[in-house]
PDB file of C-alpha atoms in Angstrom:
ATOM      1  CA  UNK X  12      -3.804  51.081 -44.352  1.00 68.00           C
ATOM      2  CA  UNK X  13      -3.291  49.825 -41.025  1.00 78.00           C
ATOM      3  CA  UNK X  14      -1.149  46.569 -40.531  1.00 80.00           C
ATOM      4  CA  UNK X  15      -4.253  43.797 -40.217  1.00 77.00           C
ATOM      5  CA  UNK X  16      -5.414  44.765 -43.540  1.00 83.00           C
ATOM      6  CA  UNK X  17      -2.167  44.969 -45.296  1.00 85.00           C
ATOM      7  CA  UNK X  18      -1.524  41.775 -43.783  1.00 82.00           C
ATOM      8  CA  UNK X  19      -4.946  40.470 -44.633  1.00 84.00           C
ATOM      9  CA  UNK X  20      -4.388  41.530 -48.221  1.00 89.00           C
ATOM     10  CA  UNK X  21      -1.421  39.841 -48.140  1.00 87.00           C
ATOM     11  CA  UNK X  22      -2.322  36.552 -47.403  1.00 86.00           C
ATOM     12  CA  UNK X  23      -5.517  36.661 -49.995  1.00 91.00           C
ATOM     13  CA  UNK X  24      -2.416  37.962 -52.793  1.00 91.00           C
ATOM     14  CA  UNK X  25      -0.381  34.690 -51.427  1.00 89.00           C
ATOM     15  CA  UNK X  26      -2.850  32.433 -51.771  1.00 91.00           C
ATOM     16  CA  UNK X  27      -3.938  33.479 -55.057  1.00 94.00           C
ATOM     17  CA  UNK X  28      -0.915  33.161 -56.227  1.00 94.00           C
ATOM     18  CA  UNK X  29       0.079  29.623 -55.277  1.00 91.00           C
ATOM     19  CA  UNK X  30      -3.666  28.776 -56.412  1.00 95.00           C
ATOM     20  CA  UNK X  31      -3.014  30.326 -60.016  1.00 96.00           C
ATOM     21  CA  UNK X  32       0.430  28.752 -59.927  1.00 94.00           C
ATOM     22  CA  UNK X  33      -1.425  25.109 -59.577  1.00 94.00           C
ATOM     23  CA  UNK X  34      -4.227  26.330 -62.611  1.00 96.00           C
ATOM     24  CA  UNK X  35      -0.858  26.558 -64.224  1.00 95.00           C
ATOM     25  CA  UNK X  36       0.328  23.638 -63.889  1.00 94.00           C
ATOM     26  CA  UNK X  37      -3.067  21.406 -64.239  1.00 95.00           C
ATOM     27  CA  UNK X  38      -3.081  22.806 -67.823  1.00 95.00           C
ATOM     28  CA  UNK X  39      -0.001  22.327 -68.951  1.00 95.00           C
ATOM     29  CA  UNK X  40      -0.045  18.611 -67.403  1.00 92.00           C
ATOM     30  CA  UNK X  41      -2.118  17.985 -70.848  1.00 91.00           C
ATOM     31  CA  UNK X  42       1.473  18.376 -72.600  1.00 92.00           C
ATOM     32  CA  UNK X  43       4.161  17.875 -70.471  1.00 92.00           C
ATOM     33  CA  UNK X  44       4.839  15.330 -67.862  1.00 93.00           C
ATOM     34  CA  UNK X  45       5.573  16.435 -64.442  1.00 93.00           C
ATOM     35  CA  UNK X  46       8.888  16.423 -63.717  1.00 94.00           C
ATOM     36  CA  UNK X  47       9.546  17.987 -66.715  1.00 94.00           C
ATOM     37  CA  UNK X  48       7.261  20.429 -65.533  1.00 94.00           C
ATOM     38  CA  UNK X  49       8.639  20.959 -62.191  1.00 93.00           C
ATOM     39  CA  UNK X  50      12.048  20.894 -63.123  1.00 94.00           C
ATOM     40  CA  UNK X  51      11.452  23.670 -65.503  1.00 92.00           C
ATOM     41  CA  UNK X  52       9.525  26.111 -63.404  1.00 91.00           C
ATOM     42  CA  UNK X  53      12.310  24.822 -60.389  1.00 91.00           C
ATOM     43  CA  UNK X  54      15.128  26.521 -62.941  1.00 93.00           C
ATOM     44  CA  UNK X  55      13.406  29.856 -63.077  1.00 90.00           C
ATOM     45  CA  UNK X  56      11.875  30.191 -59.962  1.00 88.00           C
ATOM     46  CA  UNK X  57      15.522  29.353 -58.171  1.00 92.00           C
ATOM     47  CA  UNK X  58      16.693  31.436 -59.805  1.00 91.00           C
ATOM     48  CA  UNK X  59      14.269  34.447 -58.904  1.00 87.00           C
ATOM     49  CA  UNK X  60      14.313  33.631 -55.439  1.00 87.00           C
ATOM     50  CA  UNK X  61      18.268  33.405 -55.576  1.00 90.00           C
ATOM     51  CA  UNK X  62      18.412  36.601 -56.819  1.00 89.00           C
ATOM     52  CA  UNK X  63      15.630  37.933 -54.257  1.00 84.00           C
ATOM     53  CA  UNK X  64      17.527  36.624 -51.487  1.00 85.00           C
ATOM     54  CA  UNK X  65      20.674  38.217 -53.116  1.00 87.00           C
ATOM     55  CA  UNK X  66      19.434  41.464 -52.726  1.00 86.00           C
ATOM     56  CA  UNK X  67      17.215  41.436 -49.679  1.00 81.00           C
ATOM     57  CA  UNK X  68      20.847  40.288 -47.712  1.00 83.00           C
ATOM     58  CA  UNK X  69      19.146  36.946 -46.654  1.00 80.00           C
ATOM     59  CA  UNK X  70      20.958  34.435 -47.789  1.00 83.00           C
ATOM     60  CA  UNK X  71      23.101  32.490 -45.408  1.00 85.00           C
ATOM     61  CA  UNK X  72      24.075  29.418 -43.667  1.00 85.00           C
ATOM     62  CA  UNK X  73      25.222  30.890 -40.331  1.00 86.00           C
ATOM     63  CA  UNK X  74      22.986  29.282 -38.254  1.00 88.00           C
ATOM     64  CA  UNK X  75      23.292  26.202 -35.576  1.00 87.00           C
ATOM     65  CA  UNK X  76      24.084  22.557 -37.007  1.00 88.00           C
ATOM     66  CA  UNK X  77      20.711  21.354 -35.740  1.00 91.00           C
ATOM     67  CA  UNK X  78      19.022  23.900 -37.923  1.00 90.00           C
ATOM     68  CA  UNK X  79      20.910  22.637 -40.853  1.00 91.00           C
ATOM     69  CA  UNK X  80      19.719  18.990 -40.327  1.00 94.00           C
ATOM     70  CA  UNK X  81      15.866  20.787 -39.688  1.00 92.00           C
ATOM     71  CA  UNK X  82      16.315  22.241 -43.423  1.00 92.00           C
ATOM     72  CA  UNK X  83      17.273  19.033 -44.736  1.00 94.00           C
ATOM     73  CA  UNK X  84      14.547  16.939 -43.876  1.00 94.00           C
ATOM     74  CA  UNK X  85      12.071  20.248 -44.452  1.00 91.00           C
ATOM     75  CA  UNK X  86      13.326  19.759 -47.913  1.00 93.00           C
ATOM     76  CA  UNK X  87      12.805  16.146 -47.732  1.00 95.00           C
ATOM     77  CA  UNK X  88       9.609  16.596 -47.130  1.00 95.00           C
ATOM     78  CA  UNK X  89       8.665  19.120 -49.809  1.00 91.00           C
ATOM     79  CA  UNK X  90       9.986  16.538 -52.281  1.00 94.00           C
ATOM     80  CA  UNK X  91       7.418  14.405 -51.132  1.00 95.00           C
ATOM     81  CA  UNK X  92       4.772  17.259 -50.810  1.00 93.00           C
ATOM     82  CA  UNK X  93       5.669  18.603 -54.147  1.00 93.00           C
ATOM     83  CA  UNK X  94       4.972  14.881 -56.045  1.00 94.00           C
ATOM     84  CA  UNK X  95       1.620  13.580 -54.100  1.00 95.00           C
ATOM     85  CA  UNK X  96       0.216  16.640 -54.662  1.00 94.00           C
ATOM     86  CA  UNK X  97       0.846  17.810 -58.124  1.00 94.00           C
ATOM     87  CA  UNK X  98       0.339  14.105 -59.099  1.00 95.00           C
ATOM     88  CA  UNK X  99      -3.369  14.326 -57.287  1.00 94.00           C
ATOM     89  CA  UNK X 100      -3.736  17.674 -59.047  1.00 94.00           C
ATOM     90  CA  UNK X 101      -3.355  16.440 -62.571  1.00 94.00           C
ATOM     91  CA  UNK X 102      -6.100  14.141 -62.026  1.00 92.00           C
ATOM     92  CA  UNK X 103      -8.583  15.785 -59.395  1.00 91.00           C
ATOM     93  CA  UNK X 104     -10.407  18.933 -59.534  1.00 91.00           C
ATOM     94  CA  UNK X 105      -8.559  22.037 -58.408  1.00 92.00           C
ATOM     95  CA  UNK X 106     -11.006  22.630 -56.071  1.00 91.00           C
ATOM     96  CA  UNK X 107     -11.103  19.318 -54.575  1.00 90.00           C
ATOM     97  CA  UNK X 108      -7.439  19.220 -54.217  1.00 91.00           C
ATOM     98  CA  UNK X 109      -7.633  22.643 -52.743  1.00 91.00           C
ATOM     99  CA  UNK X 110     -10.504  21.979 -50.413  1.00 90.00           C
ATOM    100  CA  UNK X 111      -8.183  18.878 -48.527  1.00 90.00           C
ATOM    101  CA  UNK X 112      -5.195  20.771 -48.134  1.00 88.00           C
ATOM    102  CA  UNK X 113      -7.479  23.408 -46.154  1.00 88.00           C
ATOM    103  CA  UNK X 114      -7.364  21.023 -43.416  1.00 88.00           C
ATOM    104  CA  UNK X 115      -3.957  21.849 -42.686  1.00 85.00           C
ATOM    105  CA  UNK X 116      -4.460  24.379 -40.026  1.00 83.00           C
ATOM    106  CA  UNK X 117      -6.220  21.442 -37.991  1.00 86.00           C
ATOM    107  CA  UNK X 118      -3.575  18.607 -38.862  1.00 89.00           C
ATOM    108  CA  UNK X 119      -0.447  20.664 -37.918  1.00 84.00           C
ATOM    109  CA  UNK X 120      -2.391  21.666 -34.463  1.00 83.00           C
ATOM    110  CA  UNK X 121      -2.869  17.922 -34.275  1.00 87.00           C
ATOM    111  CA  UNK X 122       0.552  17.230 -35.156  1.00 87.00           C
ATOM    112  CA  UNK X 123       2.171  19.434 -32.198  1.00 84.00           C
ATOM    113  CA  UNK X 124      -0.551  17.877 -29.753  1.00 85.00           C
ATOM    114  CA  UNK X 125       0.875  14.192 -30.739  1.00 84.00           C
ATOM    115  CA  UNK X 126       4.684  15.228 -31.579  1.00 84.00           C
ATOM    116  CA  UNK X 127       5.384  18.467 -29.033  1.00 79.00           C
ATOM    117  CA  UNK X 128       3.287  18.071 -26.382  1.00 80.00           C
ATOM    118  CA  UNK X 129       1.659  21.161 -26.740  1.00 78.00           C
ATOM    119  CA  UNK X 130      -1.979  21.016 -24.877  1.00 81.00           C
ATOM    120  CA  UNK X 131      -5.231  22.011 -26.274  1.00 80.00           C
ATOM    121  CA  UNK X 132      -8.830  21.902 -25.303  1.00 81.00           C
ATOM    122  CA  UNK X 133     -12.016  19.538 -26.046  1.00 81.00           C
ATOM    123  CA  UNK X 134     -13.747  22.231 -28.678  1.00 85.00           C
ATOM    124  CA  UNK X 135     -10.585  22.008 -30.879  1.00 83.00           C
ATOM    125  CA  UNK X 136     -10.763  18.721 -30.071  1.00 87.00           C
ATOM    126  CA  UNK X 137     -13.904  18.399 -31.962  1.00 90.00           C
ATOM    127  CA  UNK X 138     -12.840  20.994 -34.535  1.00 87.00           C
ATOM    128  CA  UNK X 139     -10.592  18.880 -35.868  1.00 87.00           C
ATOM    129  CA  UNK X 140     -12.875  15.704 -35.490  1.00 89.00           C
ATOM    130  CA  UNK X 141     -15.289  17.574 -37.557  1.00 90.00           C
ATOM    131  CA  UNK X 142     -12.403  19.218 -40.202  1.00 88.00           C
ATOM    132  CA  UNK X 143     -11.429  15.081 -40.882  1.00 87.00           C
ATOM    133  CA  UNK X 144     -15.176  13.890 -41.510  1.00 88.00           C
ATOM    134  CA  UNK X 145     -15.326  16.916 -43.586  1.00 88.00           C
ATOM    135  CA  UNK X 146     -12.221  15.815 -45.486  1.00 85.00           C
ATOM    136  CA  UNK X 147     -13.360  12.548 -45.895  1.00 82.00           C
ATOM    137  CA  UNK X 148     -16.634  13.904 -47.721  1.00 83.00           C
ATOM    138  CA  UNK X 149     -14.032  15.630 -50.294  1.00 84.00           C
ATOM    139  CA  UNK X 150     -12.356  12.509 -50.679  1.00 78.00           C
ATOM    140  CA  UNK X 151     -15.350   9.999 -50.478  1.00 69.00           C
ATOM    141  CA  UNK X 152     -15.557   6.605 -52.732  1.00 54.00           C
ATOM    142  CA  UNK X 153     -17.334   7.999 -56.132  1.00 54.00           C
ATOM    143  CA  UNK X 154     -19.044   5.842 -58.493  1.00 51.00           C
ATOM    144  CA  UNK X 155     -15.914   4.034 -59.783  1.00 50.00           C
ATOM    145  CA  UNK X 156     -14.503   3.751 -56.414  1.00 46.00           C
ATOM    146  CA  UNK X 157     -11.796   5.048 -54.041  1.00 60.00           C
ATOM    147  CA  UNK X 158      -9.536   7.018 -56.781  1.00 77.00           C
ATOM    148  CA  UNK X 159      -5.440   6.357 -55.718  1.00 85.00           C
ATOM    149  CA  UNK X 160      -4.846  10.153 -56.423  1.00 88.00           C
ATOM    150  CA  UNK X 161      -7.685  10.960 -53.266  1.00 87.00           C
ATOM    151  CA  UNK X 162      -5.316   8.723 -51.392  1.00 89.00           C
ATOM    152  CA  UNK X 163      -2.547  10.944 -52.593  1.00 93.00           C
ATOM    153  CA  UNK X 164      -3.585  14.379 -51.861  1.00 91.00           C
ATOM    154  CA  UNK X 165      -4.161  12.695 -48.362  1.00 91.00           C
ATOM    155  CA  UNK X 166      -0.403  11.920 -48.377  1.00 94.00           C
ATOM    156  CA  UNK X 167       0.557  15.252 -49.599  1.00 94.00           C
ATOM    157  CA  UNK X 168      -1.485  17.135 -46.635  1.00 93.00           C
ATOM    158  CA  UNK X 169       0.619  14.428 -44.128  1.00 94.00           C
ATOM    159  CA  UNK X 170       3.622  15.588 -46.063  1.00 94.00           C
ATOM    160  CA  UNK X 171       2.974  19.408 -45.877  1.00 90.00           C
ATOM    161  CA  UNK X 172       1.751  18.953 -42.229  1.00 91.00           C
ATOM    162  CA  UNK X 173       5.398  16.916 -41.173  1.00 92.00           C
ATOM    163  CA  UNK X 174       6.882  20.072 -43.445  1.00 88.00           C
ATOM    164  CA  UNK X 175       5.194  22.543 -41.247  1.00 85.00           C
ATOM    165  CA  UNK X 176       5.781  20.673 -38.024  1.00 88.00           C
ATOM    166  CA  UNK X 177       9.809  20.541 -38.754  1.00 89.00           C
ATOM    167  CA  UNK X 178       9.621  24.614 -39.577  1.00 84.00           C
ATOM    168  CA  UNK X 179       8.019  24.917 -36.276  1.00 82.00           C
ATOM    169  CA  UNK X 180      11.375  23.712 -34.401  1.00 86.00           C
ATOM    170  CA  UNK X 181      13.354  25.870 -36.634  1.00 86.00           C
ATOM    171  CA  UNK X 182      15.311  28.950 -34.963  1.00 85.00           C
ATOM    172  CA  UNK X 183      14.539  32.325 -35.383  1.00 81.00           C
ATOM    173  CA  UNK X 184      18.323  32.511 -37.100  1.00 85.00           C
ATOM    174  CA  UNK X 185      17.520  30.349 -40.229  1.00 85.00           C
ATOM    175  CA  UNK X 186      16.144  32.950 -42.602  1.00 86.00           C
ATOM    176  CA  UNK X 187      13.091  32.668 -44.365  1.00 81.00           C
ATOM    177  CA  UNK X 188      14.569  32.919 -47.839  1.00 83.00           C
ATOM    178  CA  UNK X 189      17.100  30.529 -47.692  1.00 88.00           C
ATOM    179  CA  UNK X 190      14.814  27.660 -46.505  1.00 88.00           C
ATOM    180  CA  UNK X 191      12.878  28.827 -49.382  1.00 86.00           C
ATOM    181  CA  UNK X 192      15.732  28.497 -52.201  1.00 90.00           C
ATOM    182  CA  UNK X 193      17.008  24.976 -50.115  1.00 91.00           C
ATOM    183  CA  UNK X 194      13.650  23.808 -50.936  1.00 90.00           C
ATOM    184  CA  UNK X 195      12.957  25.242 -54.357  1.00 90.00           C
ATOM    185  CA  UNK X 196      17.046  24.026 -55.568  1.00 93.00           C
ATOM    186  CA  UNK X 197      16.113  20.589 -53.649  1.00 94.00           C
ATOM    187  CA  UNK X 198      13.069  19.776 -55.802  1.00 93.00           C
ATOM    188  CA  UNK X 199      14.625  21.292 -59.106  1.00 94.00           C
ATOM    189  CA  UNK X 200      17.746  19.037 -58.906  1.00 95.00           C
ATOM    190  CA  UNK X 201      15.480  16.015 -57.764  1.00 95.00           C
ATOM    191  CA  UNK X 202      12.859  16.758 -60.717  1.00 95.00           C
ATOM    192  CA  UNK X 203      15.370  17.043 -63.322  1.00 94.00           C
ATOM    193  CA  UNK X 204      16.861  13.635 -62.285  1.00 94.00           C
ATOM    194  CA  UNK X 205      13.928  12.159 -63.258  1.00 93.00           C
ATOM    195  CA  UNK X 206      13.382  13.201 -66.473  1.00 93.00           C
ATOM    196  CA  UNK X 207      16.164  11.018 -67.355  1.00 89.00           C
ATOM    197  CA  UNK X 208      14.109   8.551 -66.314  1.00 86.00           C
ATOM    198  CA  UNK X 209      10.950   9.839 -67.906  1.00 84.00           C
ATOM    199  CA  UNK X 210      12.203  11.623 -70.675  1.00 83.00           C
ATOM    200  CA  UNK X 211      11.734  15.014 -72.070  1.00 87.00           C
ATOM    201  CA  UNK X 212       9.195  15.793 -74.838  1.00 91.00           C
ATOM    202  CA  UNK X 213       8.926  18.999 -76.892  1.00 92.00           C
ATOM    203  CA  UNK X 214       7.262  22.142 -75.034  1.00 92.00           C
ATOM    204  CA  UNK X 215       4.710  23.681 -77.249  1.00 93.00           C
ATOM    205  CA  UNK X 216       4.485  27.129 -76.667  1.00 93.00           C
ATOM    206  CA  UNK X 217       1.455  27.433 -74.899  1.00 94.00           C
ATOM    207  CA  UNK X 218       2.656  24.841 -72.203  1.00 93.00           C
ATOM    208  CA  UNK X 219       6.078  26.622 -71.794  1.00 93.00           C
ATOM    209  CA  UNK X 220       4.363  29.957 -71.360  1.00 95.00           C
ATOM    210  CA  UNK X 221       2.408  28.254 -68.518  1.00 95.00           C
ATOM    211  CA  UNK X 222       5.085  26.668 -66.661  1.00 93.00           C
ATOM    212  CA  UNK X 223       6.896  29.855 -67.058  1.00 92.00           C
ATOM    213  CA  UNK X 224       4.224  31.941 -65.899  1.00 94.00           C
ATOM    214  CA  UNK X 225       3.591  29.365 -62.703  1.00 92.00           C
ATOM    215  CA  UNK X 226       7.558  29.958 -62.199  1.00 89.00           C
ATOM    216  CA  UNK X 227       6.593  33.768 -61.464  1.00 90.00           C
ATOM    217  CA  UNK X 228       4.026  33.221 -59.186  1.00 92.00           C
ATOM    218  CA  UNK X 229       5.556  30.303 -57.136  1.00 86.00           C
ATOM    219  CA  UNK X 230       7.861  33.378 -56.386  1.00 83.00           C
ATOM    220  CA  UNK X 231       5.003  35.818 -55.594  1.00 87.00           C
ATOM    221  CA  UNK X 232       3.246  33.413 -53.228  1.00 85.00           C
ATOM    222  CA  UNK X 233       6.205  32.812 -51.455  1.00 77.00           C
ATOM    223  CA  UNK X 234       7.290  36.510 -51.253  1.00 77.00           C
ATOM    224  CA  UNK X 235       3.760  37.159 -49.939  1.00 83.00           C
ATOM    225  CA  UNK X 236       4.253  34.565 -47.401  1.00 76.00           C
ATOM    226  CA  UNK X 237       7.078  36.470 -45.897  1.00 66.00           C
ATOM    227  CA  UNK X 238       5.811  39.487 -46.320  1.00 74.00           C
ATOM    228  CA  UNK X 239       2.591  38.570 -44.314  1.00 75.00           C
ATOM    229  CA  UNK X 240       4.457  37.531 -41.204  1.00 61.00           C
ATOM    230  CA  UNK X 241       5.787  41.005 -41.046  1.00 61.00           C
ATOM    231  CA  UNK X 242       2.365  42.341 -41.076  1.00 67.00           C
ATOM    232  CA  UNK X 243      -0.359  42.904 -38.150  1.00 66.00           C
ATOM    233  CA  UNK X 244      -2.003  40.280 -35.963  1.00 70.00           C
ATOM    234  CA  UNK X 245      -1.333  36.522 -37.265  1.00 64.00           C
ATOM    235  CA  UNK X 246      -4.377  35.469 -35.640  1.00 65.00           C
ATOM    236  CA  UNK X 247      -6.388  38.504 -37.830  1.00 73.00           C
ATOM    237  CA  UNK X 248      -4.707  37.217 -40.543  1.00 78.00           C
ATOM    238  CA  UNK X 249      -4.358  33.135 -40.486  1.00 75.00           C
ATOM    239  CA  UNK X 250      -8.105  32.965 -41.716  1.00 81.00           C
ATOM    240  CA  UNK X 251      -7.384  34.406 -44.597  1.00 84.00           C
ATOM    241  CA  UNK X 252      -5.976  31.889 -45.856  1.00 85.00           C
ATOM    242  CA  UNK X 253      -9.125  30.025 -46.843  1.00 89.00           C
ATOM    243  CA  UNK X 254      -9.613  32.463 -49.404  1.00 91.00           C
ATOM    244  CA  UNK X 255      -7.832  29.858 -51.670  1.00 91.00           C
ATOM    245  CA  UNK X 256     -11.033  28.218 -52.024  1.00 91.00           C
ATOM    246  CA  UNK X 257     -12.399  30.595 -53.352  1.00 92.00           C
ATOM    247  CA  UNK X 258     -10.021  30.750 -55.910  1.00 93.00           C
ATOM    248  CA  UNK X 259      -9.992  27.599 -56.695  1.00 93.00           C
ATOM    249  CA  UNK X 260     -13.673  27.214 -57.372  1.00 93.00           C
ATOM    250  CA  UNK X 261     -13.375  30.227 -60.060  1.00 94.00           C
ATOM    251  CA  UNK X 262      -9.981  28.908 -61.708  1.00 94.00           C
ATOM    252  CA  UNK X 263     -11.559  25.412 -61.522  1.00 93.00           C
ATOM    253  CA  UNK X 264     -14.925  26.074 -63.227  1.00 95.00           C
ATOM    254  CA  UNK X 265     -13.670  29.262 -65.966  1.00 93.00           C
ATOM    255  CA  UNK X 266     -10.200  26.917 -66.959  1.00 93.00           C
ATOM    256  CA  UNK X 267     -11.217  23.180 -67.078  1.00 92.00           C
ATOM    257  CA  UNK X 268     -15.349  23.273 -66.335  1.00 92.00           C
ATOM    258  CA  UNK X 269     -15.144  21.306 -62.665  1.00 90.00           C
ATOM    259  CA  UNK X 270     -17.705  22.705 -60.469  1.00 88.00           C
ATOM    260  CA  UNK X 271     -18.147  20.375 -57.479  1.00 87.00           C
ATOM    261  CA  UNK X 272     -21.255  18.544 -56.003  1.00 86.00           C
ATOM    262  CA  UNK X 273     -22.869  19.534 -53.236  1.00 88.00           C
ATOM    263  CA  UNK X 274     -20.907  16.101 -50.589  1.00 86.00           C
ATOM    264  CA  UNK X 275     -17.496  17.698 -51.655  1.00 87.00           C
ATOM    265  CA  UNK X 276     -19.073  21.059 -51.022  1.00 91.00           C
ATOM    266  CA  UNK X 277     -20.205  20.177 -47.447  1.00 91.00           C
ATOM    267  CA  UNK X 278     -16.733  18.533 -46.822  1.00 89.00           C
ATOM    268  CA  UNK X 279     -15.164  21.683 -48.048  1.00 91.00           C
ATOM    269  CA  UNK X 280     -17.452  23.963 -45.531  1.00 92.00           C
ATOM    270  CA  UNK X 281     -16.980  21.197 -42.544  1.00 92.00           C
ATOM    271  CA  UNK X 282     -13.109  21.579 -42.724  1.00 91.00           C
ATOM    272  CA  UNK X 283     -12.948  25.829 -43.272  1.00 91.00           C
ATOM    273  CA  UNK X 284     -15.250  25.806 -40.674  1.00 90.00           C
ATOM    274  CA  UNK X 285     -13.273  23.788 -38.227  1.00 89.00           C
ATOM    275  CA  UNK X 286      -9.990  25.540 -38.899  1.00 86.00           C
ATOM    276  CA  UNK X 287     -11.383  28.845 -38.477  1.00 87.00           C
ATOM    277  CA  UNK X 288     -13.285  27.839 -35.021  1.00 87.00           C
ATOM    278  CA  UNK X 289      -9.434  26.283 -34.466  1.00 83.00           C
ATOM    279  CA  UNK X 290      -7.744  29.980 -35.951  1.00 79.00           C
ATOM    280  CA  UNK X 291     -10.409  31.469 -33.526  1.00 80.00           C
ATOM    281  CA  UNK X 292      -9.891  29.530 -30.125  1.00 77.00           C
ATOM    282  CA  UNK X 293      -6.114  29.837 -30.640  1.00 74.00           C
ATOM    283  CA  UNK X 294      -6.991  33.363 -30.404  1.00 73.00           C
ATOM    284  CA  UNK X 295      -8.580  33.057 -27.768  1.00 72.00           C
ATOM    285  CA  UNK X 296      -6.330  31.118 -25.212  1.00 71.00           C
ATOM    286  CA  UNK X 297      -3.163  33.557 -26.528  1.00 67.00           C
ATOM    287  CA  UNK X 298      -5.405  36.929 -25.162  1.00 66.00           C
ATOM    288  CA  UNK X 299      -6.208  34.897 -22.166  1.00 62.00           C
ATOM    289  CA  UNK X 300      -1.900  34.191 -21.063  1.00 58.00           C
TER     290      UNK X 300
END
């Protein structure tokens, strides 16, 4: 197996995983509320990924001051993340959801253009034009109008993007794994504040062994993740991450009968198309230095 398609395989086994991991979690929404959710897949994912870190020898805080600060407000961030989205998910499609945070590839190249200065040219320009009218097709006024939680998966992908944006300006010295448990600890201690709020109702079993099983593959997506930057070319690889979709629209239509109509549909292919045109000029102009 050469090192592309390990790393190819890779990224499809990542994003499955996060994609089953949100399945998951949509269905046990019907029983639990959601920080009680996420606080209880935080506990045993944390705890995996403590124990991962543990043994893979990556777990550490010797790294500069600045980097410290970075890790913060990268957990910061994920807190916000984390609660747009999963709110958005429990009341949107999976594959709608799914289909707006595909624009990421084109709002984090934005993102460095407006924040880092970096330069790029007029046909990514126009990817990304095209990637936002296709995201506004996904989250278009329906019959009953504008839905808030459209308006939060839009704040989620400006939450991920500022995530991705502050992991960007991250050293080489921070490692991987300990951002990772920051984050997951972060969001598990923030989660299970707010139950107090909220309250806690009983878990039926069903809903536990859910949560439980999202827990595991939280872990496996982000191991994945890792793994895949180890692996071959990123710019083979990077377009494999739309294969999310396409897990989506199965989990979507076998678990909860959501199919969607052929606007989001459209949207959906306008944004894949413009991040892999983006994937594949950023290809480009890194052959050409």
């Amino acid at each position: 197996m050469t090192p592309n398609v390990k790393g190819a395989l890779l990224m499809m086994g990542s994003m499955a995983a996060f994609t089953i991991n949100d399945a998951l979690i949509k269905a046990a929404g019907a029983d639990l509320p959601l920080f009680q959710m996420v606080a209880m897949r935080g506990v045993l994912a944390t705890v995996l990924v403590y124990l991962l870190a543990r043994h893979l020898g990556a777990l550490h805080l010797n790294f500069p001051r600045q980097d410290k600060w970075l890790v913060v407000l990268r957990c910061l961030t994920e807190l916000a993340a984390t609660f747009f989205f999963l709110t958005a998910l429990l009341h949107m499609p999976l594959a709608n959801v799914t289909a707006v945070l595909q624009a990421l590839p084109l709002t984090v190249t934005l993102g460095a253009v407006l924040f880092f200065g970096e330069h790029i040219g007029w046909r990514r320009v126009m990817a990304i034009f095209m990637g936002f009218a296709g995201m506004l097709l996904i989250v278009r006024p329906g019959p009953d109008g504008f839905s808030v939680y459209s308006i939060y998966a839009l704040i989620a992908v400006a939450s991920v993007t500022t995530r991705d944006l502050i992991t960007r300006r991250m050293s080489h010295r921070v490692p991987s794994l300990t951002v990772t448990l920051a984050t997951s600890l972060s969001i598990t201690l923030a989660a299970s504040v707010a139950t107090l709020l909220t309250g806690w109702t009983p878990i039926p079993q069903d809903a536990g062994l859910m949560v439980a099983s999202a827990a595991i593959f939280v872990l496996a997506g982000y191991l994945f993740s890792v793994m895949v930057m180890r692996a071959g070319d990123v710019g083979f690889i990077a377009p494999f991450r739309y294969s999310s979709l396409i897990w989506a629209l199965g989990l979507g239509w076998v678990m909860f009968g959501d199919w969607p109509d052929t606007i989001t549909m459209i949207g959906a292919a306008l944004v894949v198309g413009a991040g892999l045109f983006t994937l594949f000029r950023e290809r480009v102009n890194h052959a050409a230095e």
